[in-house]
Short mmCIF file of C-alpha atoms (C1' of nucleotides) in Angstrom, two decimals:
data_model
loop_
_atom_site.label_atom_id
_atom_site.label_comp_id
_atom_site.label_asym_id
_atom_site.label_seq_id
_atom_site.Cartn_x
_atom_site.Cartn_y
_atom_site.Cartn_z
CA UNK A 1 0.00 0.00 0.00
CA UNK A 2 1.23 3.55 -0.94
CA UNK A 3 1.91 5.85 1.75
CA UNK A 4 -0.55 8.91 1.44
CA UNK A 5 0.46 12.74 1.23
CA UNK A 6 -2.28 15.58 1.85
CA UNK A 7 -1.71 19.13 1.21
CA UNK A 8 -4.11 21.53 3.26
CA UNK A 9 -3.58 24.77 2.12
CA UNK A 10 -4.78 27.60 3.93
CA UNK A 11 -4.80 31.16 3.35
CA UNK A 12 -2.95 33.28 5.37
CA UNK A 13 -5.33 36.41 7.41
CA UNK A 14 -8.27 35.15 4.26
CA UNK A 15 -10.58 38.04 4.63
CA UNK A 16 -8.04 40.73 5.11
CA UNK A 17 -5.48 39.16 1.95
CA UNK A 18 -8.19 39.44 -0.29
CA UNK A 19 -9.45 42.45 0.64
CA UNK A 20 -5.41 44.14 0.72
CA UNK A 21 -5.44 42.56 -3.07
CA UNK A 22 -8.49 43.95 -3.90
CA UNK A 23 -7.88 47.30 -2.69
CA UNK A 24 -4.59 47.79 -4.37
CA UNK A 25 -5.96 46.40 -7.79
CA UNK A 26 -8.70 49.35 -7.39
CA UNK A 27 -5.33 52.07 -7.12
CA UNK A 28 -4.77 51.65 -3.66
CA UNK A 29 -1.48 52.88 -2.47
CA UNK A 30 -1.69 50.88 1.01
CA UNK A 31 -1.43 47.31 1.63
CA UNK A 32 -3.89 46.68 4.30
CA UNK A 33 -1.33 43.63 5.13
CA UNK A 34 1.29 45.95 6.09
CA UNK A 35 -0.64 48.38 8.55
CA UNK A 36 -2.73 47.57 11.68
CA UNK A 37 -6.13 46.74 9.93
CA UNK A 38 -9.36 43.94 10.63
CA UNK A 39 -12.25 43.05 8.57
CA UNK A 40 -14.76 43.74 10.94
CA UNK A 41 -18.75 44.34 11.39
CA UNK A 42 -20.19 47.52 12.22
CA UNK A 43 -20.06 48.62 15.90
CA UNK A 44 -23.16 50.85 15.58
CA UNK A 45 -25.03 47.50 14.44
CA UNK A 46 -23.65 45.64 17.29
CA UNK A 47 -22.08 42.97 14.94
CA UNK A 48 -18.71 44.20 15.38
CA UNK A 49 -16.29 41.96 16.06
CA UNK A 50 -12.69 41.27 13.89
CA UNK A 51 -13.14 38.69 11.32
CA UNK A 52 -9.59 38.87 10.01
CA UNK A 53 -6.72 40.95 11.21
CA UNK A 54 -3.29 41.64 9.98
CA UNK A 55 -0.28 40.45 11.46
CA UNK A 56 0.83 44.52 12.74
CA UNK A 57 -2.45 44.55 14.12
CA UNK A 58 -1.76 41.05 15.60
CA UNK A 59 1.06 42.44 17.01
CA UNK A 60 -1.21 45.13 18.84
CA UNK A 61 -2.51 41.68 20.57
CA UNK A 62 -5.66 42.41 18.47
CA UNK A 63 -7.75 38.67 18.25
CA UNK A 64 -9.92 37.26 15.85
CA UNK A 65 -13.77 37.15 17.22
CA UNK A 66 -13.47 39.98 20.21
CA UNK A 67 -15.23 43.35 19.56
CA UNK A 68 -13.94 46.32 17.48
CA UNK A 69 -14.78 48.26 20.44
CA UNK A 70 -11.67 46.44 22.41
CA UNK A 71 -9.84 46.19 19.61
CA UNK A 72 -9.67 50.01 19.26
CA UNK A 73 -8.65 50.12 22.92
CA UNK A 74 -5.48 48.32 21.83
CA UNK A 75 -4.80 50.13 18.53
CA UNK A 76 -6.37 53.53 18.22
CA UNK A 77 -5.67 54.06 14.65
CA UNK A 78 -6.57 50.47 13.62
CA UNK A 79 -7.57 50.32 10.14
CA UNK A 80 -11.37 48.47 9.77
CA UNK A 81 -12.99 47.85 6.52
CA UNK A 82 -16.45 45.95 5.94
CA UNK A 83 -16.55 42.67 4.68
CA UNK A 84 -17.43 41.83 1.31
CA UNK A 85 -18.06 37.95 0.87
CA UNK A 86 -18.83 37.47 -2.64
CA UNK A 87 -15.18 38.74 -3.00
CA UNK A 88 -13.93 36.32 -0.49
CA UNK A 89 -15.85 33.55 -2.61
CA UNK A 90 -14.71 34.30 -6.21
CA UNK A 91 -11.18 34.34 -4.47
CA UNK A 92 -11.29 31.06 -2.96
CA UNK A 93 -12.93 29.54 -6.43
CA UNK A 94 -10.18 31.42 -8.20
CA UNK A 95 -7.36 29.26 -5.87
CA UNK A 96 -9.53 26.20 -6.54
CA UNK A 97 -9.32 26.71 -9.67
CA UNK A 98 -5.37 26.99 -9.60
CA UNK A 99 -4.84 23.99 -7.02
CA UNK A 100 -6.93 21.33 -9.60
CA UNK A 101 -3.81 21.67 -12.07
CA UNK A 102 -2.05 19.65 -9.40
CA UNK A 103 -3.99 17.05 -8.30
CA UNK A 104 -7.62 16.11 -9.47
CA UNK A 105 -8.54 15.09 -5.60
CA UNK A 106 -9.35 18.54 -4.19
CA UNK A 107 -11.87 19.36 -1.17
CA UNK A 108 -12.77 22.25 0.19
CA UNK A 109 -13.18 22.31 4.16
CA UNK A 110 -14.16 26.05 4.20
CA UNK A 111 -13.89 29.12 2.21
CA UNK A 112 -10.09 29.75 3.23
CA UNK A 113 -8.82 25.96 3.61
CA UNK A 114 -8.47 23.27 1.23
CA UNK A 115 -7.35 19.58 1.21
CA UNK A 116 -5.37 18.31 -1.85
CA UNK A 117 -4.50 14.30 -2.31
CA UNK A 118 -0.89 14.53 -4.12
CA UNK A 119 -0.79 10.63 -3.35
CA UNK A 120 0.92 9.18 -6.25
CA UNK A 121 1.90 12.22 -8.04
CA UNK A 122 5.21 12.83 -7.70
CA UNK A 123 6.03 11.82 -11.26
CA UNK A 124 4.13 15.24 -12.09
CA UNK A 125 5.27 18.05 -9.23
CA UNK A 126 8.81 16.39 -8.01
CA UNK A 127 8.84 15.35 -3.91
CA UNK A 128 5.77 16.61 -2.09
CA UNK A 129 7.88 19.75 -0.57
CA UNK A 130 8.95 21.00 -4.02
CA UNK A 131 5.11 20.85 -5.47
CA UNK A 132 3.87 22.79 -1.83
CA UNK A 133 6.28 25.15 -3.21
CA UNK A 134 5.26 25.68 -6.56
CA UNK A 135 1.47 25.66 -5.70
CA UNK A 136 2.10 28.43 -3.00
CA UNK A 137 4.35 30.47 -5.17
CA UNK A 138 1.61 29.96 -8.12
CA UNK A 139 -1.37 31.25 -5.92
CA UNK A 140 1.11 33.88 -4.65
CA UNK A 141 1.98 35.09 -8.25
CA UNK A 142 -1.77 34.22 -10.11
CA UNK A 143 -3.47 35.76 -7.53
CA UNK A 144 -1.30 37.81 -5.19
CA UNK A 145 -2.17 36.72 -1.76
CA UNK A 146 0.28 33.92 0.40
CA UNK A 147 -0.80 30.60 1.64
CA UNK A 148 0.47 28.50 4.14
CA UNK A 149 0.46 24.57 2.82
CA UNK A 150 0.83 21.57 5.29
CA UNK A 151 1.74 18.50 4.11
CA UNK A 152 0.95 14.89 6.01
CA UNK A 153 0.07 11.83 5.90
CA UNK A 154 -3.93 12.56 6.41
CA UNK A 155 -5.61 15.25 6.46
CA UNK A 156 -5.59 15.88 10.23
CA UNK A 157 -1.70 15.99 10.16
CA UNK A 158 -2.08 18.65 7.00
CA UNK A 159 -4.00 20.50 8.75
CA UNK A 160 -1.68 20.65 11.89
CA UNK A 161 1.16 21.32 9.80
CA UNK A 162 -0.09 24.40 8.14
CA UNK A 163 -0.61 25.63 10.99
CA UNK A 164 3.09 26.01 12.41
CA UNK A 165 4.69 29.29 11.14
CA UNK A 166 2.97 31.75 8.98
CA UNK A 167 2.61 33.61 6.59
CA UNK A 168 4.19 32.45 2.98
CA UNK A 169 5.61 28.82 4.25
CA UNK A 170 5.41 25.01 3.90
CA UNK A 171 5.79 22.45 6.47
CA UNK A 172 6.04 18.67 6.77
CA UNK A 173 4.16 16.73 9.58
CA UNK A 174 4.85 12.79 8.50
CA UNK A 175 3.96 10.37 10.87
CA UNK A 176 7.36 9.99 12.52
CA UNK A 177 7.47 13.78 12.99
CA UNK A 178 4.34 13.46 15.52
CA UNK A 179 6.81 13.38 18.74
CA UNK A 180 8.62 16.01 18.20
CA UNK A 181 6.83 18.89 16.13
CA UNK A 182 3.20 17.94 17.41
CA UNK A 183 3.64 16.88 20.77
CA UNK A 184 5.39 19.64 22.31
CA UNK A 185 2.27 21.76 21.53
CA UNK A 186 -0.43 22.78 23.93
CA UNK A 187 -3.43 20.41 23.90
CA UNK A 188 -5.82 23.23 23.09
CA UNK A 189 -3.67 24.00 19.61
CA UNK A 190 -4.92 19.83 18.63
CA UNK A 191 -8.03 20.21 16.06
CA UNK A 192 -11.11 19.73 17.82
CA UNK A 193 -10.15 20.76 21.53
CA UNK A 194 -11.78 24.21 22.25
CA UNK A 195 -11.96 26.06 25.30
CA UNK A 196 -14.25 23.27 26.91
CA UNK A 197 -12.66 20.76 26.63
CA UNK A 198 -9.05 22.12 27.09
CA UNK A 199 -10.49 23.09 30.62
CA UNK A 200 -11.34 19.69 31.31
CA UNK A 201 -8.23 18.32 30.12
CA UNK A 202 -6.25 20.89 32.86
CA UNK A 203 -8.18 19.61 35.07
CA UNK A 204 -6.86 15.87 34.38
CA UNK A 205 -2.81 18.27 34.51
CA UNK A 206 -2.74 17.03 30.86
CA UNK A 207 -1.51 20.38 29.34
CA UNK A 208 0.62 19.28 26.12
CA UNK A 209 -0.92 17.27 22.74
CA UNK A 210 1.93 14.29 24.14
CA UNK A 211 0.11 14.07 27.34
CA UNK A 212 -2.73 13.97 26.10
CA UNK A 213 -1.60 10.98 23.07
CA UNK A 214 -0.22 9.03 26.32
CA UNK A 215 -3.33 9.35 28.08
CA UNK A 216 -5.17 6.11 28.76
CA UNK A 217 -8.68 6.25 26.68
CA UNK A 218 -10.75 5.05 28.87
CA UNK A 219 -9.80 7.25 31.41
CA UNK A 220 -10.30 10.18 28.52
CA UNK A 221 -13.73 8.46 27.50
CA UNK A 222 -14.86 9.04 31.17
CA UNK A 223 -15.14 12.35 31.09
CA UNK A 224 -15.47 13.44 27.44
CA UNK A 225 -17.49 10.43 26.22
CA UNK A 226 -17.23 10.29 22.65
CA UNK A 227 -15.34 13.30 22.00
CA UNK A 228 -12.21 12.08 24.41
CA UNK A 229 -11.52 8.97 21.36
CA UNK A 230 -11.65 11.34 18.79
CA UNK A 231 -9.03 13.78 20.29
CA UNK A 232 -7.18 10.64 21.57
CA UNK A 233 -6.63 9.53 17.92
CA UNK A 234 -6.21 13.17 16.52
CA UNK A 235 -3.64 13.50 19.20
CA UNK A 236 -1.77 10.52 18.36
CA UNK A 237 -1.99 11.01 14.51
CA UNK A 238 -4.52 8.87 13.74
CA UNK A 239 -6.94 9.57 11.09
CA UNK A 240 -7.97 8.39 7.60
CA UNK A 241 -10.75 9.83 5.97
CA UNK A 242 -10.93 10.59 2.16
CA UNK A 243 -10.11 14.00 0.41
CA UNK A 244 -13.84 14.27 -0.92
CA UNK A 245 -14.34 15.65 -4.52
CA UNK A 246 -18.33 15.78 -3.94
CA UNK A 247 -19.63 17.91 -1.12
CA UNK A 248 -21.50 15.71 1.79
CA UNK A 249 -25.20 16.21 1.32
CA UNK A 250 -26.82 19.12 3.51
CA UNK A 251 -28.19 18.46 6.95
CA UNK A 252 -29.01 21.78 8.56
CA UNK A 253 -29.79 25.73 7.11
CA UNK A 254 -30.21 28.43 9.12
CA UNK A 255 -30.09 32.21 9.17
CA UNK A 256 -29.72 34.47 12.03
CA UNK A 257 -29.39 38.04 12.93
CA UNK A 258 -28.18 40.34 15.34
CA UNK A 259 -31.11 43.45 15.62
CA UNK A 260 -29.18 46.82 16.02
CA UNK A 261 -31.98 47.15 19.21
CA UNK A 262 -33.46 45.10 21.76
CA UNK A 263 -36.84 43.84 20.37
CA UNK A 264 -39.50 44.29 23.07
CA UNK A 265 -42.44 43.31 21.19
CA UNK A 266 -44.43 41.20 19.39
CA UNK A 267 -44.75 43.11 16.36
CA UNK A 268 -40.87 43.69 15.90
CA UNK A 269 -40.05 40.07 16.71
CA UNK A 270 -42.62 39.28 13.96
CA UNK A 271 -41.53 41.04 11.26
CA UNK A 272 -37.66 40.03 11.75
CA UNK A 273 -39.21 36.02 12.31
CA UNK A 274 -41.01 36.84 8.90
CA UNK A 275 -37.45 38.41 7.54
CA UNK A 276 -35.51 35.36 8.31
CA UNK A 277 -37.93 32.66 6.84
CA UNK A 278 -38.13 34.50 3.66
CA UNK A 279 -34.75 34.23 3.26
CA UNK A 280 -34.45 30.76 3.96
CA UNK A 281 -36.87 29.56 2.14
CA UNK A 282 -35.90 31.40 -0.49
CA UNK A 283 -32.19 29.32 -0.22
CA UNK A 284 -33.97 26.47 0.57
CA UNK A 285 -35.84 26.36 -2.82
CA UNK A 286 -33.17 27.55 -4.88
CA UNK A 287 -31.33 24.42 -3.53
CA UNK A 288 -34.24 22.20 -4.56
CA UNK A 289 -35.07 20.88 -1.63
CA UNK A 290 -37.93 20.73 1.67
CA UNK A 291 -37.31 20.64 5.31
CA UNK A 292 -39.65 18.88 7.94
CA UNK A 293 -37.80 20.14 10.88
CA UNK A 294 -38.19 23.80 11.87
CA UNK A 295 -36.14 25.16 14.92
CA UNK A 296 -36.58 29.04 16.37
CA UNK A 297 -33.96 30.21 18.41
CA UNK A 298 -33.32 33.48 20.64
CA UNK A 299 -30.96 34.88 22.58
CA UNK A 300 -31.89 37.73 25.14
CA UNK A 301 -29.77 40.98 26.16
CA UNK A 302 -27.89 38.02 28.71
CA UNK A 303 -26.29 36.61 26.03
CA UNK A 304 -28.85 33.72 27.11
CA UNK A 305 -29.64 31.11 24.30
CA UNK A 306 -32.27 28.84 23.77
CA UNK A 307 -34.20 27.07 21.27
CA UNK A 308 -37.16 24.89 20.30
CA UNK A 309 -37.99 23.23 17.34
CA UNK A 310 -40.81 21.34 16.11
CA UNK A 311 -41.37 18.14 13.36
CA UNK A 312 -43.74 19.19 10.68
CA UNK A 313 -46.54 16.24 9.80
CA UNK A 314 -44.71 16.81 5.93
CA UNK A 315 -42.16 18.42 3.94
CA UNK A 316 -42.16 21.71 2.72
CA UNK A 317 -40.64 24.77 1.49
CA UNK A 318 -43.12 26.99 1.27
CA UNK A 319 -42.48 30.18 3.14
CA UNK A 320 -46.18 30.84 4.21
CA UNK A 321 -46.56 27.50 6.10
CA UNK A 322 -43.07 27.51 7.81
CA UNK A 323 -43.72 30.91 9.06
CA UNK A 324 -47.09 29.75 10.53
CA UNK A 325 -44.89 26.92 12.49
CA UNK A 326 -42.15 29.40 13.58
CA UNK A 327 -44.65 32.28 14.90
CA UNK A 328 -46.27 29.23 16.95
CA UNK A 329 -42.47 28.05 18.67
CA UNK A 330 -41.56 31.52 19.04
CA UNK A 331 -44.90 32.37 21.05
CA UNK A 332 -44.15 28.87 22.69
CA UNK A 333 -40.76 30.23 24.71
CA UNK A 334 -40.51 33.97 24.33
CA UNK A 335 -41.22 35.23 27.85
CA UNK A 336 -41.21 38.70 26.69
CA UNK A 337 -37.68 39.53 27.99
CA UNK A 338 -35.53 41.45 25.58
CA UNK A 339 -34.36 39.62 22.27
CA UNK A 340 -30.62 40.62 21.31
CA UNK A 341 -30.90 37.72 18.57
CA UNK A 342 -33.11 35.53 16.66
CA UNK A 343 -32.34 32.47 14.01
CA UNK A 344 -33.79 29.71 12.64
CA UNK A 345 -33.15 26.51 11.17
CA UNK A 346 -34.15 23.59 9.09
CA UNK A 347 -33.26 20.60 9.38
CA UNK A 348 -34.40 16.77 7.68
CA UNK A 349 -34.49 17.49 4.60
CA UNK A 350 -35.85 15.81 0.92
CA UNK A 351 -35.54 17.01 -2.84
CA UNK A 352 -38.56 18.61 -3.65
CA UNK A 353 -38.88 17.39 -6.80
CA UNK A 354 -40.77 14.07 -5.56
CA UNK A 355 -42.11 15.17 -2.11
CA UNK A 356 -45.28 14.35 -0.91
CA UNK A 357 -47.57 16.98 -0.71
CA UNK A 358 -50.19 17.33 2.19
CA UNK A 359 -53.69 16.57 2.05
CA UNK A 360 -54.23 19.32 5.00
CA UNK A 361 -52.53 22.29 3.04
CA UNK A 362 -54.20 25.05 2.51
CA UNK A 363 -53.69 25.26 -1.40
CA UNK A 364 -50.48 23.49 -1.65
CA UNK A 365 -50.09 24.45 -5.18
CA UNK A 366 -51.22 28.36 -5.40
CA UNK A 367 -48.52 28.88 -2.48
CA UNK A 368 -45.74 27.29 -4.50
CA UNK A 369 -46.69 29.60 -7.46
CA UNK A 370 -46.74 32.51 -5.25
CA UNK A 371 -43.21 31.49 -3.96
CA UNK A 372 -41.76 31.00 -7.60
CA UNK A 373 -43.12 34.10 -8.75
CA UNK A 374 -41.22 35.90 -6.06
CA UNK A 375 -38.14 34.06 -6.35
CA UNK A 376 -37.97 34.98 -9.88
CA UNK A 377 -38.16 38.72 -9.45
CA UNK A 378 -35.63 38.12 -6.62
CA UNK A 379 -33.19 36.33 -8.60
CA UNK A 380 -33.43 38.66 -11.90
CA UNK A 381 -33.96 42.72 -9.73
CA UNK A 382 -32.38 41.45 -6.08
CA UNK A 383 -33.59 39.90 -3.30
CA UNK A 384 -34.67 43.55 -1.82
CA UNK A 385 -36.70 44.30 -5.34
CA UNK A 386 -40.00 42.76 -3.33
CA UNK A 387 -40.83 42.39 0.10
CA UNK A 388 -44.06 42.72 2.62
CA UNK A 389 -45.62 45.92 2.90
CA UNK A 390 -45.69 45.24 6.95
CA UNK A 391 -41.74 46.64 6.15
CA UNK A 392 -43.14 50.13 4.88
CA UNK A 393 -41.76 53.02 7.28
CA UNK A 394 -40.51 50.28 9.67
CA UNK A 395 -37.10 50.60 11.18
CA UNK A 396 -36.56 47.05 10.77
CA UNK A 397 -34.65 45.30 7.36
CA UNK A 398 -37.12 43.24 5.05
CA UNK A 399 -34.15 40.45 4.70
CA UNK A 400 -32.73 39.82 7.51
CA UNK A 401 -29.64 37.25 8.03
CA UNK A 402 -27.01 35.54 5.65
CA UNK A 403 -23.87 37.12 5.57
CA UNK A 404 -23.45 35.06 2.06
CA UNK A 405 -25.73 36.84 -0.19
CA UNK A 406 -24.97 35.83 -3.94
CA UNK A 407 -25.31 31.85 -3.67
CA UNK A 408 -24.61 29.08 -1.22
CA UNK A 409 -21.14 27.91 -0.29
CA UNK A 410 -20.33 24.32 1.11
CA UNK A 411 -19.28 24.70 4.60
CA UNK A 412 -16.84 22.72 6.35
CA UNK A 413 -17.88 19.69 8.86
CA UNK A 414 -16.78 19.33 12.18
CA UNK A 415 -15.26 15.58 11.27
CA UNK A 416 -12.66 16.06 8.35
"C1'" DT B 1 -13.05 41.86 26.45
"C1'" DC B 2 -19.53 42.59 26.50
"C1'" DT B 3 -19.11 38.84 22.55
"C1'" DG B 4 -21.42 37.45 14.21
"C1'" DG B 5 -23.26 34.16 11.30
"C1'" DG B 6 -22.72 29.99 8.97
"C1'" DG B 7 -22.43 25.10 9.86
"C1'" DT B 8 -21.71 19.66 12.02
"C1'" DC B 9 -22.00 16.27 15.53
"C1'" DC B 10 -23.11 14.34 20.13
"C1'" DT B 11 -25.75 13.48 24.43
"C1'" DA B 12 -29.49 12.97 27.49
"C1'" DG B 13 -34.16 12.53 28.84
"C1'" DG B 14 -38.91 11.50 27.86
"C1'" DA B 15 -42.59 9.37 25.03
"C1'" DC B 16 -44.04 5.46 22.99
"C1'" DC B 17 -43.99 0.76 21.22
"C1'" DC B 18 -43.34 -4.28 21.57
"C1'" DT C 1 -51.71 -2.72 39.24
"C1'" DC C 2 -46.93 -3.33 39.06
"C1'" DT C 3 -42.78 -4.97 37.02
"C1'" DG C 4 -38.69 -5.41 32.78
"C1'" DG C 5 -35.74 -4.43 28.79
"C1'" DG C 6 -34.81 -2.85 24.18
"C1'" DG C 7 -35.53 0.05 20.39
"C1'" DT C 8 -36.82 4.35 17.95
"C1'" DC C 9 -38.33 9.00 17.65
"C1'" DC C 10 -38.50 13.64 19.31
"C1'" DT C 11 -36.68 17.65 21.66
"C1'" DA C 12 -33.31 20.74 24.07
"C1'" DG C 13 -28.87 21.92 24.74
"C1'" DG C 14 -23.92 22.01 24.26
"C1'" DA C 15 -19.35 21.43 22.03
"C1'" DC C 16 -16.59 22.31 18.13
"C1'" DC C 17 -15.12 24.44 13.54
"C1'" DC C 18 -14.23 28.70 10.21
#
DNA sequence: TCTGGGGTCCTAGGACCC
DNA sequence: TCTGGGGTCCTAGGACCC
């Protein structure tokens, strides 16, 4: 059997690369790279937080998820410019399209990070170091923004690898390298251990990734259940799924949204709940399919989050009768205390093509033609070319949620 | 530090059935 | 009326990732 080498290859500061290439392709005469500078939300909207920073502003101790407001505090003059994802997402096809020259086993785990199966092709590239190189100096020189590419002997040890010293480089992670490049590391740096779990783990005094690979199982699968075997393998190197060409089928979509207020009432709660399902039933159709499950979710000016969800008696993806089902769960649990977020998701889903249709529907059929008529002036004027008139002089968005707005992109799962 | 929006997977308890 | 064990479905919540 052939030894197996994975690439991951993994943009270096995504959001704020692509927007530092973009800007100085428009006549820019500043490299948002080389200054202080995050991709960011909007503070007034209370979604700011840093996306993507740049390594000055790292150097400011600036982090990736805390609030502009703090991050200000650190770095008065910090540089913050809006994100713009349909940017981010022709760049990342743009590098896929570069990376299938060199191997026709490519899978993208998110927008920013792809695995690449180079198993076999060193006939092609040379050793698997000298093709890292010439894929990271091609993206560098096609497209003008630096990658960092791991290379391993599965995908989990890729992914490690890439993540060892940045910006512009390539490192090795082989098996026999797992002593002494991986398990000198602290355990909360191992895929898969977040701040949970790396609390539990100090608990237990097992601070490094090698503790943690010489820890016995079952004493890990005590107190993490499940979770403990996976990290116990990652840990110790162990991993072998395949680098997937297709994209795993779908199994939850949501949307969400921060309100710039507190909502207080019925009335505002409504018209973001209505917001939201349009939206997602709008996705949801475009990508052909119903839902059965419907989940609302809230969380209140505590930061408090809860949830309930409810299984329809059919599929559907017709916005009028998953509305009906998602006023009914929110006036189920809201207990009138002030909403700082709402969401909701589907989830169990079948092509619509062949479902069944309800006897107990309304009009099954003159909803569906109501939907497609909107979706089509949607897709050809813009998704804010039509809405409900309830939106007329009303401080609140008719859209509300999905920070993607020009199509859907496969997401990454939680299990490489 | 006053904390977005998109996902996946796992667990636990209760209902219900045989 | 009380006892049992196993299996599946449903629901709520939590952990992790980018």
């Amino acid at each position: 059997m052939t030894k197996r080498v994975i690439f991951h290859i993994d943009v270096n500061s995504a959001y704020l690369s692509w927007e530092a290439v973009y800007q100085l392709q428009q006549g820019s005469n500043v490299d948002l790279r080389e200054i202080p500078s995050v991709v960011g939300g909007d503070i007034k909207k209370r979604s700011g937080i840093v996306l993507a920073k740049s390594i000055p502003a790292k150097k400011y101790n600036i982090k990736t998820g805390e609030t502009l407001f703090s991050a200000k505090l650190k770095c008065p003059h910090l540089v913050i410019v809006p994100p713009r994802y349909k940017l981010y997402m022709d760049c990342s096809a743009a590098m896929g399209e570069i990376l299938k020259k060199y191997s026709p086993s490519i899978q993208f785990f998110s927008i920013d990070e792809v695995f690449l199966d180079y198993t076999n092709l060193e006939r092609h590239f040379g050793p698997p170091e000298m093709a890292a190189n010439l894929i990271k100096d091609d993206i560098k020189k096609t497209l003008g923004f630096t990658v960092n590419i791991g290379i391993g002997s599965n995908k989990l040890l890729a992914k490690m690898a890439s993540e060892f010293e940045k910006p512009d480089k390539v490192h090795t992670l082989f098996t026999e390298e797992i002593p002494s490049k991986l398990w000198p590391l602290p355990v909360d740096e191992l895929f898969m251990v977040g701040s949970k779990t790396k609390e539990k783990l100090l608990e237990k005094n097992i601070k490094t990734i090698g503790q943690l690979a010489n820890t016995n199982p079952n004493f890990l699968y005590s107190f993490l259940k499940s979770h403990g075997i996976l990290i116990w393998n990652y840990a110790n190197g162990r991993e072998n799924s395949p680098v997937r060409n297709e994209s795993l089928p779908m199994k939850c979509l949501g949307n969400s949204t921060t309100i710039p207020f507190d909502v207080t009432t019925k009335e505002d709660a409504h018209k973001i709940l209505m917001g939201l399902t349009e939206n997602l039933c709008f996705r949801l159709r475009n990508l052909k399919k119903c839902a059965s499950v419907v989940s609302v979710s809230i969380k209140n000016n505590l930061f408090e989050h809860y949830s309930h969800q409810k299984k329809l008696s059919h599929y559907t993806n017709c916005t009028k009768i998953i509305l009906e089902s998602v006023k009914i769960l929110f006036a189920e649990m809201w207990n009138r205390e002030p909403i700082r977020q709402m969401g909701i998701q589907l989830t169990d889903f079948c092509d619509s093509d062949f479902h069944q249709l309800s006897f107990f529907d309304p009009d099954p059929i003159k909803y569906k033609h109501l939907d497609n008529a909107i979706d089509k002036i949607r897709l050809k004027y813009g998704k804010d070319s039509i809405f409900p008139s309830c939106y007329l002089h009303s401080k609140i968005n008719p859209l509300q949620g999905g920070v993607i707005k020009e199509e859907d992109y496969p997401m990454m799962s939680s299990i490489l």
